PDB file of C-alpha atoms in Angstrom:
ATOM      1  CA  ILE A   1    -188.661 118.181  59.970  1.00 84.00           C
ATOM      2  CA  GLN A   2    -190.969 121.015  61.008  1.00 86.00           C
ATOM      3  CA  THR A   3    -193.085 120.587  57.869  1.00 92.00           C
ATOM      4  CA  VAL A   4    -193.405 116.793  57.835  1.00 96.00           C
ATOM      5  CA  HIS A   5    -196.876 117.051  59.400  1.00 94.00           C
ATOM      6  CA  LEU A   6    -198.130 118.804  56.256  1.00 95.00           C
ATOM      7  CA  ALA A   7    -197.946 115.430  54.491  1.00 96.00           C
ATOM      8  CA  ASN A   8    -200.445 113.813  56.867  1.00 95.00           C
ATOM      9  CA  GLY A   9    -202.888 111.724  54.814  1.00 94.00           C
ATOM     10  CA  ALA A  10    -200.689 111.791  51.692  1.00 97.00           C
ATOM     11  CA  GLU A  11    -199.094 108.798  49.988  1.00 96.00           C
ATOM     12  CA  ALA A  12    -196.546 110.923  48.094  1.00 97.00           C
ATOM     13  CA  VAL A  13    -194.551 114.115  48.586  1.00 97.00           C
ATOM     14  CA  GLY A  14    -192.926 116.380  46.018  1.00 96.00           C
ATOM     15  CA  LEU A  15    -189.499 117.758  46.907  1.00 96.00           C
ATOM     16  CA  PHE A  16    -187.217 120.372  45.361  1.00 94.00           C
ATOM     17  CA  THR A  17    -183.453 120.788  45.748  1.00 91.00           C
ATOM     18  CA  SER A  18    -183.863 123.130  48.727  1.00 88.00           C
ATOM     19  CA  ASP A  19    -185.770 120.470  50.664  1.00 93.00           C
ATOM     20  CA  ALA A  20    -184.048 117.939  52.912  1.00 92.00           C
ATOM     21  CA  ALA A  21    -184.887 114.250  52.873  1.00 96.00           C
ATOM     22  CA  ASN A  22    -182.383 112.814  55.306  1.00 96.00           C
ATOM     23  CA  ALA A  23    -182.875 109.570  57.237  1.00 97.00           C
ATOM     24  CA  GLU A  24    -184.797 111.252  60.050  1.00 97.00           C
ATOM     25  CA  ILE A  25    -187.189 113.056  57.740  1.00 97.00           C
ATOM     26  CA  LEU A  26    -187.778 110.014  55.564  1.00 98.00           C
ATOM     27  CA  GLY A  27    -188.492 107.961  58.663  1.00 97.00           C
ATOM     28  CA  SER A  28    -191.008 110.543  59.873  1.00 97.00           C
ATOM     29  CA  LEU A  29    -192.677 110.676  56.445  1.00 98.00           C
ATOM     30  CA  PHE A  30    -192.891 106.889  56.366  1.00 97.00           C
ATOM     31  CA  ASP A  31    -194.473 106.850  59.830  1.00 97.00           C
ATOM     32  CA  ILE A  32    -197.349 109.048  58.641  1.00 97.00           C
ATOM     33  CA  GLY A  33    -197.993 106.946  55.535  1.00 97.00           C
ATOM     34  CA  VAL A  34    -195.854 108.470  52.798  1.00 98.00           C
ATOM     35  CA  ARG A  35    -194.524 105.825  50.441  1.00 97.00           C
ATOM     36  CA  TYR A  36    -193.475 107.840  47.380  1.00 98.00           C
ATOM     37  CA  VAL A  37    -190.948 110.686  47.091  1.00 98.00           C
ATOM     38  CA  CYS A  38    -191.243 112.612  43.855  1.00 97.00           C
ATOM     39  CA  LEU A  39    -188.261 114.877  43.146  1.00 97.00           C
ATOM     40  CA  ARG A  40    -188.749 117.933  40.983  1.00 96.00           C
ATOM     41  CA  SER A  41    -185.088 117.968  39.986  1.00 93.00           C
ATOM     42  CA  VAL A  42    -182.394 115.995  38.236  1.00 91.00           C
ATOM     43  CA  GLY A  43    -180.088 115.901  41.265  1.00 90.00           C
ATOM     44  CA  TYR A  44    -180.918 113.820  44.310  1.00 94.00           C
ATOM     45  CA  ASP A  45    -178.011 114.594  46.631  1.00 92.00           C
ATOM     46  CA  HIS A  46    -180.537 115.979  49.148  1.00 93.00           C
ATOM     47  CA  VAL A  47    -182.150 112.541  49.589  1.00 96.00           C
ATOM     48  CA  ASP A  48    -180.845 109.663  51.701  1.00 97.00           C
ATOM     49  CA  VAL A  49    -181.434 107.079  48.995  1.00 96.00           C
ATOM     50  CA  GLU A  50    -180.214 104.166  51.108  1.00 97.00           C
ATOM     51  CA  LYS A  51    -182.674 105.031  53.893  1.00 98.00           C
ATOM     52  CA  ALA A  52    -185.525 105.281  51.398  1.00 97.00           C
ATOM     53  CA  LYS A  53    -184.548 101.908  49.946  1.00 97.00           C
ATOM     54  CA  HIS A  54    -184.418 100.381  53.429  1.00 97.00           C
ATOM     55  CA  LEU A  55    -187.907 101.688  54.202  1.00 98.00           C
ATOM     56  CA  GLY A  56    -189.293 100.429  50.899  1.00 97.00           C
ATOM     57  CA  MET A  57    -190.144 103.934  49.698  1.00 98.00           C
ATOM     58  CA  LYS A  58    -190.104 104.744  46.000  1.00 97.00           C
ATOM     59  CA  VAL A  59    -188.019 107.737  44.852  1.00 98.00           C
ATOM     60  CA  ALA A  60    -188.046 109.169  41.329  1.00 98.00           C
ATOM     61  CA  ASN A  61    -186.434 112.244  39.833  1.00 97.00           C
ATOM     62  CA  VAL A  62    -186.842 114.314  36.683  1.00 96.00           C
ATOM     63  CA  PRO A  63    -183.805 113.068  34.732  1.00 92.00           C
ATOM     64  CA  GLU A  64    -184.130 115.784  32.130  1.00 88.00           C
ATOM     65  CA  TYR A  65    -186.175 118.852  31.348  1.00 91.00           C
ATOM     66  CA  SER A  66    -184.601 121.705  29.400  1.00 92.00           C
ATOM     67  CA  PRO A  67    -180.812 121.402  29.475  1.00 94.00           C
ATOM     68  CA  TYR A  68    -180.687 124.681  27.567  1.00 97.00           C
ATOM     69  CA  SER A  69    -182.052 126.598  30.560  1.00 97.00           C
ATOM     70  CA  VAL A  70    -179.004 125.856  32.729  1.00 97.00           C
ATOM     71  CA  ALA A  71    -176.502 125.916  29.864  1.00 98.00           C
ATOM     72  CA  GLU A  72    -177.721 129.319  28.672  1.00 98.00           C
ATOM     73  CA  HIS A  73    -177.580 130.702  32.220  1.00 98.00           C
ATOM     74  CA  ALA A  74    -173.984 129.497  32.496  1.00 98.00           C
ATOM     75  CA  ALA A  75    -173.221 131.389  29.283  1.00 98.00           C
ATOM     76  CA  ALA A  76    -175.021 134.449  30.663  1.00 98.00           C
ATOM     77  CA  LEU A  77    -172.937 134.355  33.857  1.00 98.00           C
ATOM     78  CA  LEU A  78    -169.763 134.007  31.806  1.00 98.00           C
ATOM     79  CA  LEU A  79    -170.632 136.990  29.629  1.00 98.00           C
ATOM     80  CA  ALA A  80    -171.817 139.084  32.558  1.00 98.00           C
ATOM     81  CA  VAL A  81    -168.680 138.643  34.681  1.00 98.00           C
ATOM     82  CA  ASN A  82    -166.360 138.992  31.706  1.00 98.00           C
ATOM     83  CA  ARG A  83    -167.990 142.114  30.259  1.00 98.00           C
ATOM     84  CA  LYS A  84    -168.799 143.553  33.707  1.00 98.00           C
ATOM     85  CA  ILE A  85    -172.469 144.049  32.935  1.00 98.00           C
ATOM     86  CA  VAL A  86    -173.494 144.634  36.570  1.00 97.00           C
ATOM     87  CA  LEU A  87    -170.778 147.229  37.195  1.00 97.00           C
ATOM     88  CA  GLY A  88    -171.587 148.913  33.894  1.00 97.00           C
ATOM     89  CA  GLN A  89    -175.246 149.242  34.891  1.00 97.00           C
ATOM     90  CA  LYS A  90    -174.335 150.628  38.320  1.00 97.00           C
ATOM     91  CA  LEU A  91    -172.120 153.264  36.705  1.00 98.00           C
ATOM     92  CA  MET A  92    -174.911 154.176  34.290  1.00 97.00           C
ATOM     93  CA  ASP A  93    -177.327 154.557  37.201  1.00 98.00           C
ATOM     94  CA  ILE A  94    -175.134 157.164  38.871  1.00 98.00           C
ATOM     95  CA  GLY A  95    -174.318 158.990  35.643  1.00 98.00           C
ATOM     96  CA  ASP A  96    -170.682 157.826  35.439  1.00 98.00           C
ATOM     97  CA  TYR A  97    -170.148 157.002  31.781  1.00 98.00           C
ATOM     98  CA  ARG A  98    -166.420 156.253  31.977  1.00 98.00           C
ATOM     99  CA  ILE A  99    -165.467 152.832  30.655  1.00 97.00           C
ATOM    100  CA  ASP A 100    -162.005 152.467  32.190  1.00 96.00           C
ATOM    101  CA  ALA A 101    -163.086 149.691  34.568  1.00 96.00           C
ATOM    102  CA  LEU A 102    -165.174 147.728  32.078  1.00 98.00           C
ATOM    103  CA  LYS A 103    -162.568 145.944  29.958  1.00 97.00           C
ATOM    104  CA  GLY A 104    -163.231 142.275  29.276  1.00 97.00           C
ATOM    105  CA  PHE A 105    -161.782 139.693  26.896  1.00 98.00           C
ATOM    106  CA  ASP A 106    -162.842 137.986  23.665  1.00 98.00           C
ATOM    107  CA  LEU A 107    -164.253 134.518  24.198  1.00 98.00           C
ATOM    108  CA  HIS A 108    -163.377 133.677  20.593  1.00 98.00           C
ATOM    109  CA  GLY A 109    -160.200 131.609  20.581  1.00 98.00           C
ATOM    110  CA  LYS A 110    -160.153 131.014  24.339  1.00 98.00           C
ATOM    111  CA  THR A 111    -159.961 127.516  25.783  1.00 98.00           C
ATOM    112  CA  VAL A 112    -163.095 126.511  27.710  1.00 99.00           C
ATOM    113  CA  GLY A 113    -162.927 123.473  29.981  1.00 99.00           C
ATOM    114  CA  ILE A 114    -166.223 121.697  30.672  1.00 99.00           C
ATOM    115  CA  ILE A 115    -166.494 119.359  33.645  1.00 98.00           C
ATOM    116  CA  GLY A 116    -169.345 116.967  32.893  1.00 98.00           C
ATOM    117  CA  THR A 117    -170.805 116.508  29.434  1.00 98.00           C
ATOM    118  CA  GLY A 118    -174.252 115.185  30.204  1.00 96.00           C
ATOM    119  CA  LYS A 119    -177.200 116.928  28.607  1.00 95.00           C
ATOM    120  CA  ILE A 120    -176.434 120.318  30.201  1.00 97.00           C
ATOM    121  CA  GLY A 121    -172.690 120.164  29.643  1.00 98.00           C
ATOM    122  CA  ARG A 122    -173.318 119.085  26.076  1.00 98.00           C
ATOM    123  CA  ALA A 123    -175.616 122.069  25.466  1.00 98.00           C
ATOM    124  CA  PHE A 124    -173.057 124.429  27.018  1.00 98.00           C
ATOM    125  CA  ALA A 125    -170.311 122.966  24.817  1.00 98.00           C
ATOM    126  CA  GLN A 126    -172.376 123.653  21.720  1.00 98.00           C
ATOM    127  CA  ILE A 127    -172.973 127.246  22.825  1.00 98.00           C
ATOM    128  CA  MET A 128    -169.262 127.811  23.428  1.00 98.00           C
ATOM    129  CA  ASN A 129    -168.465 126.178  20.086  1.00 98.00           C
ATOM    130  CA  GLY A 130    -170.663 128.827  18.514  1.00 98.00           C
ATOM    131  CA  PHE A 131    -168.481 131.501  20.115  1.00 98.00           C
ATOM    132  CA  GLY A 132    -165.424 129.996  18.435  1.00 98.00           C
ATOM    133  CA  CYS A 133    -163.837 128.631  21.618  1.00 98.00           C
ATOM    134  CA  ASN A 134    -161.393 125.757  21.891  1.00 98.00           C
ATOM    135  CA  LEU A 135    -163.150 123.079  23.937  1.00 98.00           C
ATOM    136  CA  LEU A 136    -161.738 120.669  26.481  1.00 98.00           C
ATOM    137  CA  ALA A 137    -163.889 118.295  28.510  1.00 98.00           C
ATOM    138  CA  TYR A 138    -163.663 115.881  31.373  1.00 98.00           C
ATOM    139  CA  ASP A 139    -166.230 113.151  31.966  1.00 98.00           C
ATOM    140  CA  PRO A 140    -165.818 109.548  33.127  1.00 97.00           C
ATOM    141  CA  VAL A 141    -167.983 108.587  30.143  1.00 97.00           C
ATOM    142  CA  PRO A 142    -166.980 110.635  27.063  1.00 97.00           C
ATOM    143  CA  ASP A 143    -169.764 111.619  24.678  1.00 97.00           C
ATOM    144  CA  HIS A 144    -168.512 110.388  21.316  1.00 97.00           C
ATOM    145  CA  THR A 145    -171.616 111.687  19.572  1.00 97.00           C
ATOM    146  CA  LEU A 146    -170.766 115.188  20.792  1.00 98.00           C
ATOM    147  CA  GLN A 147    -167.229 114.735  19.480  1.00 97.00           C
ATOM    148  CA  SER A 148    -168.654 113.952  16.058  1.00 97.00           C
ATOM    149  CA  LEU A 149    -170.686 117.180  16.090  1.00 97.00           C
ATOM    150  CA  ILE A 150    -168.150 119.707  17.370  1.00 98.00           C
ATOM    151  CA  ASN A 151    -164.414 119.932  17.946  1.00 97.00           C
ATOM    152  CA  ILE A 152    -164.087 118.959  21.617  1.00 98.00           C
ATOM    153  CA  THR A 153    -161.239 117.033  23.230  1.00 98.00           C
ATOM    154  CA  TYR A 154    -161.574 114.867  26.323  1.00 98.00           C
ATOM    155  CA  VAL A 155    -158.652 115.233  28.710  1.00 98.00           C
ATOM    156  CA  SER A 156    -157.797 114.465  32.327  1.00 98.00           C
ATOM    157  CA  LEU A 157    -158.922 116.861  35.043  1.00 98.00           C
ATOM    158  CA  LYS A 158    -155.360 118.060  35.583  1.00 98.00           C
ATOM    159  CA  GLU A 159    -154.965 118.833  31.883  1.00 98.00           C
ATOM    160  CA  LEU A 160    -158.301 120.647  31.874  1.00 98.00           C
ATOM    161  CA  TYR A 161    -157.223 122.748  34.868  1.00 98.00           C
ATOM    162  CA  LYS A 162    -153.834 123.502  33.305  1.00 98.00           C
ATOM    163  CA  TYR A 163    -154.926 124.643  29.853  1.00 98.00           C
ATOM    164  CA  SER A 164    -158.378 126.225  30.331  1.00 98.00           C
ATOM    165  CA  ASP A 165    -159.045 129.969  30.340  1.00 98.00           C
ATOM    166  CA  VAL A 166    -162.628 129.297  31.449  1.00 98.00           C
ATOM    167  CA  ILE A 167    -163.913 126.335  33.463  1.00 99.00           C
ATOM    168  CA  SER A 168    -167.629 125.569  33.666  1.00 99.00           C
ATOM    169  CA  ILE A 169    -169.004 122.897  35.999  1.00 98.00           C
ATOM    170  CA  HIS A 170    -171.856 120.634  34.834  1.00 98.00           C
ATOM    171  CA  CYS A 171    -171.425 117.435  36.859  1.00 97.00           C
ATOM    172  CA  PRO A 172    -173.638 116.036  39.642  1.00 94.00           C
ATOM    173  CA  LEU A 173    -172.771 116.311  43.325  1.00 95.00           C
ATOM    174  CA  ASN A 174    -171.788 112.996  44.892  1.00 94.00           C
ATOM    175  CA  VAL A 175    -169.062 111.553  47.102  1.00 94.00           C
ATOM    176  CA  ASN A 176    -166.586 111.787  44.238  1.00 96.00           C
ATOM    177  CA  THR A 177    -167.320 115.392  43.256  1.00 98.00           C
ATOM    178  CA  LYS A 178    -167.816 117.105  46.631  1.00 98.00           C
ATOM    179  CA  HIS A 179    -165.093 119.791  46.834  1.00 98.00           C
ATOM    180  CA  LEU A 180    -163.751 118.597  43.496  1.00 98.00           C
ATOM    181  CA  ILE A 181    -162.614 122.181  42.954  1.00 98.00           C
ATOM    182  CA  CYS A 182    -160.345 122.545  45.966  1.00 98.00           C
ATOM    183  CA  LYS A 183    -156.995 124.052  46.917  1.00 98.00           C
ATOM    184  CA  GLU A 184    -155.104 121.391  44.963  1.00 98.00           C
ATOM    185  CA  ALA A 185    -157.272 121.943  41.879  1.00 98.00           C
ATOM    186  CA  PHE A 186    -156.787 125.724  41.977  1.00 98.00           C
ATOM    187  CA  ALA A 187    -153.024 125.177  42.243  1.00 98.00           C
ATOM    188  CA  CYS A 188    -153.126 123.522  38.797  1.00 98.00           C
ATOM    189  CA  MET A 189    -155.053 126.326  37.098  1.00 98.00           C
ATOM    190  CA  LYS A 190    -153.934 129.268  35.003  1.00 97.00           C
ATOM    191  CA  LYS A 191    -153.631 132.641  36.676  1.00 98.00           C
ATOM    192  CA  GLY A 192    -156.798 134.699  36.174  1.00 98.00           C
ATOM    193  CA  ILE A 193    -159.117 131.859  35.166  1.00 98.00           C
ATOM    194  CA  THR A 194    -162.875 132.414  34.933  1.00 98.00           C
ATOM    195  CA  LEU A 195    -164.876 129.862  36.935  1.00 99.00           C
ATOM    196  CA  ILE A 196    -168.573 129.177  36.298  1.00 99.00           C
ATOM    197  CA  ASN A 197    -170.762 126.900  38.430  1.00 98.00           C
ATOM    198  CA  THR A 198    -174.426 126.202  37.681  1.00 98.00           C
ATOM    199  CA  ALA A 199    -174.342 122.620  39.025  1.00 97.00           C
ATOM    200  CA  ARG A 200    -174.129 122.224  42.826  1.00 97.00           C
ATOM    201  CA  GLY A 201    -172.461 124.546  45.296  1.00 97.00           C
ATOM    202  CA  ALA A 202    -170.537 121.909  47.239  1.00 97.00           C
ATOM    203  CA  ILE A 203    -168.575 120.890  44.147  1.00 98.00           C
ATOM    204  CA  ILE A 204    -166.473 123.964  44.962  1.00 98.00           C
ATOM    205  CA  ASP A 205    -164.701 124.361  48.302  1.00 98.00           C
ATOM    206  CA  THR A 206    -165.760 127.946  49.025  1.00 98.00           C
ATOM    207  CA  MET A 207    -162.853 128.666  51.369  1.00 98.00           C
ATOM    208  CA  ALA A 208    -160.432 127.496  48.681  1.00 98.00           C
ATOM    209  CA  LEU A 209    -162.252 129.677  46.128  1.00 98.00           C
ATOM    210  CA  ILE A 210    -161.869 132.727  48.369  1.00 98.00           C
ATOM    211  CA  ASP A 211    -158.138 132.016  48.707  1.00 98.00           C
ATOM    212  CA  ALA A 212    -157.894 131.628  44.912  1.00 98.00           C
ATOM    213  CA  LEU A 213    -159.651 134.965  44.439  1.00 98.00           C
ATOM    214  CA  ASP A 214    -157.245 136.633  46.878  1.00 98.00           C
ATOM    215  CA  GLU A 215    -154.257 135.122  45.092  1.00 98.00           C
ATOM    216  CA  GLY A 216    -155.542 136.077  41.628  1.00 98.00           C
ATOM    217  CA  THR A 217    -155.797 132.482  40.424  1.00 98.00           C
ATOM    218  CA  VAL A 218    -159.502 133.102  39.820  1.00 98.00           C
ATOM    219  CA  GLY A 219    -159.998 136.306  37.890  1.00 98.00           C
ATOM    220  CA  PHE A 220    -163.779 136.043  37.707  1.00 98.00           C
ATOM    221  CA  ALA A 221    -166.383 133.723  39.186  1.00 98.00           C
ATOM    222  CA  GLY A 222    -170.007 133.336  38.107  1.00 98.00           C
ATOM    223  CA  LEU A 223    -171.979 131.182  40.531  1.00 98.00           C
ATOM    224  CA  ASP A 224    -175.628 130.166  40.531  1.00 98.00           C
ATOM    225  CA  VAL A 225    -175.120 127.848  43.497  1.00 98.00           C
ATOM    226  CA  TYR A 226    -173.420 127.982  46.892  1.00 98.00           C
ATOM    227  CA  GLU A 227    -172.513 125.089  49.157  1.00 96.00           C
ATOM    228  CA  ASN A 228    -174.478 126.380  52.156  1.00 95.00           C
ATOM    229  CA  GLU A 229    -177.384 127.796  50.155  1.00 95.00           C
ATOM    230  CA  LYS A 230    -180.066 125.697  51.836  1.00 91.00           C
ATOM    231  CA  ARG A 231    -179.897 128.020  54.831  1.00 88.00           C
ATOM    232  CA  PHE A 232    -181.493 130.876  52.922  1.00 91.00           C
ATOM    233  CA  PHE A 233    -181.863 130.422  49.131  1.00 94.00           C
ATOM    234  CA  PHE A 234    -185.482 130.540  47.890  1.00 93.00           C
ATOM    235  CA  GLU A 235    -186.465 132.522  50.999  1.00 91.00           C
ATOM    236  CA  ASP A 236    -187.077 136.214  51.685  1.00 92.00           C
ATOM    237  CA  VAL A 237    -184.478 137.039  54.326  1.00 90.00           C
ATOM    238  CA  ARG A 238    -184.395 140.808  53.845  1.00 88.00           C
ATOM    239  CA  TYR A 239    -185.464 141.396  57.432  1.00 87.00           C
ATOM    240  CA  GLN A 240    -183.343 138.669  58.969  1.00 85.00           C
ATOM    241  CA  LYS A 241    -179.695 138.738  59.835  1.00 78.00           C
ATOM    242  CA  ASN A 242    -177.750 136.527  57.463  1.00 67.00           C
ATOM    243  CA  GLY A 243    -175.293 134.740  59.709  1.00 77.00           C
ATOM    244  CA  ASP A 244    -173.370 133.139  56.841  1.00 92.00           C
ATOM    245  CA  ASP A 245    -170.130 135.118  56.979  1.00 93.00           C
ATOM    246  CA  LEU A 246    -168.575 132.955  54.270  1.00 96.00           C
ATOM    247  CA  PHE A 247    -171.309 133.910  51.803  1.00 96.00           C
ATOM    248  CA  ILE A 248    -171.035 137.580  52.743  1.00 95.00           C
ATOM    249  CA  GLN A 249    -167.287 137.441  52.157  1.00 97.00           C
ATOM    250  CA  LEU A 250    -167.732 135.672  48.805  1.00 98.00           C
ATOM    251  CA  ARG A 251    -170.219 138.255  47.587  1.00 96.00           C
ATOM    252  CA  SER A 252    -167.963 141.129  48.626  1.00 97.00           C
ATOM    253  CA  TYR A 253    -165.596 140.512  45.704  1.00 97.00           C
ATOM    254  CA  PRO A 254    -166.287 142.810  42.741  1.00 96.00           C
ATOM    255  CA  ASN A 255    -165.248 140.052  40.336  1.00 97.00           C
ATOM    256  CA  VAL A 256    -167.788 137.554  41.702  1.00 98.00           C
ATOM    257  CA  LEU A 257    -171.373 137.378  40.464  1.00 98.00           C
ATOM    258  CA  VAL A 258    -173.848 135.201  42.370  1.00 98.00           C
ATOM    259  CA  THR A 259    -177.397 134.374  41.302  1.00 98.00           C
ATOM    260  CA  GLY A 260    -179.868 132.507  43.497  1.00 97.00           C
ATOM    261  CA  HIS A 261    -180.049 129.010  41.957  1.00 97.00           C
ATOM    262  CA  GLN A 262    -182.204 130.311  39.119  1.00 97.00           C
ATOM    263  CA  ALA A 263    -180.434 128.726  36.153  1.00 97.00           C
ATOM    264  CA  PHE A 264    -183.232 126.193  35.624  1.00 96.00           C
ATOM    265  CA  LEU A 265    -185.952 128.831  35.807  1.00 97.00           C
ATOM    266  CA  THR A 266    -187.413 129.071  32.306  1.00 98.00           C
ATOM    267  CA  HIS A 267    -190.939 128.446  31.091  1.00 97.00           C
ATOM    268  CA  GLU A 268    -189.792 125.428  29.103  1.00 97.00           C
ATOM    269  CA  ALA A 269    -187.914 123.883  32.021  1.00 96.00           C
ATOM    270  CA  LEU A 270    -190.772 124.383  34.492  1.00 97.00           C
ATOM    271  CA  THR A 271    -193.192 122.831  32.029  1.00 97.00           C
ATOM    272  CA  GLY A 272    -190.909 119.826  31.567  1.00 96.00           C
ATOM    273  CA  ILE A 273    -190.457 119.382  35.324  1.00 96.00           C
ATOM    274  CA  ALA A 274    -194.212 119.548  35.943  1.00 97.00           C
ATOM    275  CA  GLU A 275    -195.054 117.103  33.152  1.00 97.00           C
ATOM    276  CA  THR A 276    -192.465 114.539  34.253  1.00 97.00           C
ATOM    277  CA  THR A 277    -193.466 114.865  37.923  1.00 97.00           C
ATOM    278  CA  VAL A 278    -197.123 114.205  37.119  1.00 97.00           C
ATOM    279  CA  SER A 279    -196.105 111.333  34.834  1.00 98.00           C
ATOM    280  CA  ASN A 280    -194.047 109.772  37.645  1.00 98.00           C
ATOM    281  CA  LEU A 281    -197.003 109.988  40.022  1.00 97.00           C
ATOM    282  CA  ASN A 282    -199.379 108.502  37.440  1.00 97.00           C
ATOM    283  CA  GLU A 283    -197.037 105.592  36.717  1.00 97.00           C
ATOM    284  CA  TRP A 284    -196.741 104.844  40.435  1.00 97.00           C
ATOM    285  CA  ALA A 285    -200.528 104.948  40.805  1.00 95.00           C
ATOM    286  CA  GLU A 286    -201.097 102.678  37.830  1.00 96.00           C
ATOM    287  CA  ARG A 287    -198.187 100.231  38.077  1.00 95.00           C
ATOM    288  CA  GLY A 288    -196.438 100.771  41.409  1.00 93.00           C
ATOM    289  CA  TYR A 289    -193.216 101.750  39.675  1.00 94.00           C
ATOM    290  CA  CYS A 290    -192.082 104.310  37.090  1.00 96.00           C
ATOM    291  CA  LYS A 291    -189.324 104.604  34.527  1.00 97.00           C
ATOM    292  CA  ASN A 292    -187.580 107.331  36.554  1.00 97.00           C
ATOM    293  CA  ASP A 293    -187.266 105.312  39.775  1.00 97.00           C
ATOM    294  CA  LEU A 294    -183.820 105.826  41.284  1.00 96.00           C
ATOM    295  CA  PHE A 295    -183.603 102.191  42.402  1.00 94.00           C
TER     296      PHE A 295
END
């Protein structure tokens, strides 16, 4: 709300996932003349869509850019936590060349469960297929084209939890998926599972994840997102006290690797986001609507 005044004189604003567009902020933007909200992201869980609709504001997202950017980062997190790349580098830095603590496991032949097989989940499935993994998937709308390309089986969530050695999350955050991975979900999983999340932080109940780490249900976790990340992600907080004790506790585990919501950050993805954002603005200017309108 403190930055709303920066949009004075503008008809449109461009927002990223770290920005908030709740009812109060949208109302304030509307009061100063903003009529268009251009999202530089696929997800729009940070926007009160119903409020925007009520005000008559237009909202458009970037429905796709480079799905490979996020899918490849998910694979990188999986490899890094499994093969203990960060620990290995730290040992190298101090001249400790012992490898006793660096044992991982072959991905080949393991069962990888993929939650959400949209464009990103589909790309991740193809990467894991290349590693020789057995693939399970859950999605309310199965991708039959993907099934014709690779050997992937759609199952229920409970089956996916039960049989997967690795679970990677690629679904949107909404009322149905918030805290989808919770205490009850962890109770269904194999002991020592590897959990990867490059989607949205709030899909995982962080307290439940910490309990699962303590109990050994989760052997490794690779996370590019965190449910309370808006407090400090994308900011330089080196000289500020981070009051998020939950995040500090999560990062204290040696078998947890957290990156700062950077999975999308490739040249190709940024180019795609910029091009679609400009296209949305141009369509609004020329026609009053665009093909990526959310409603």
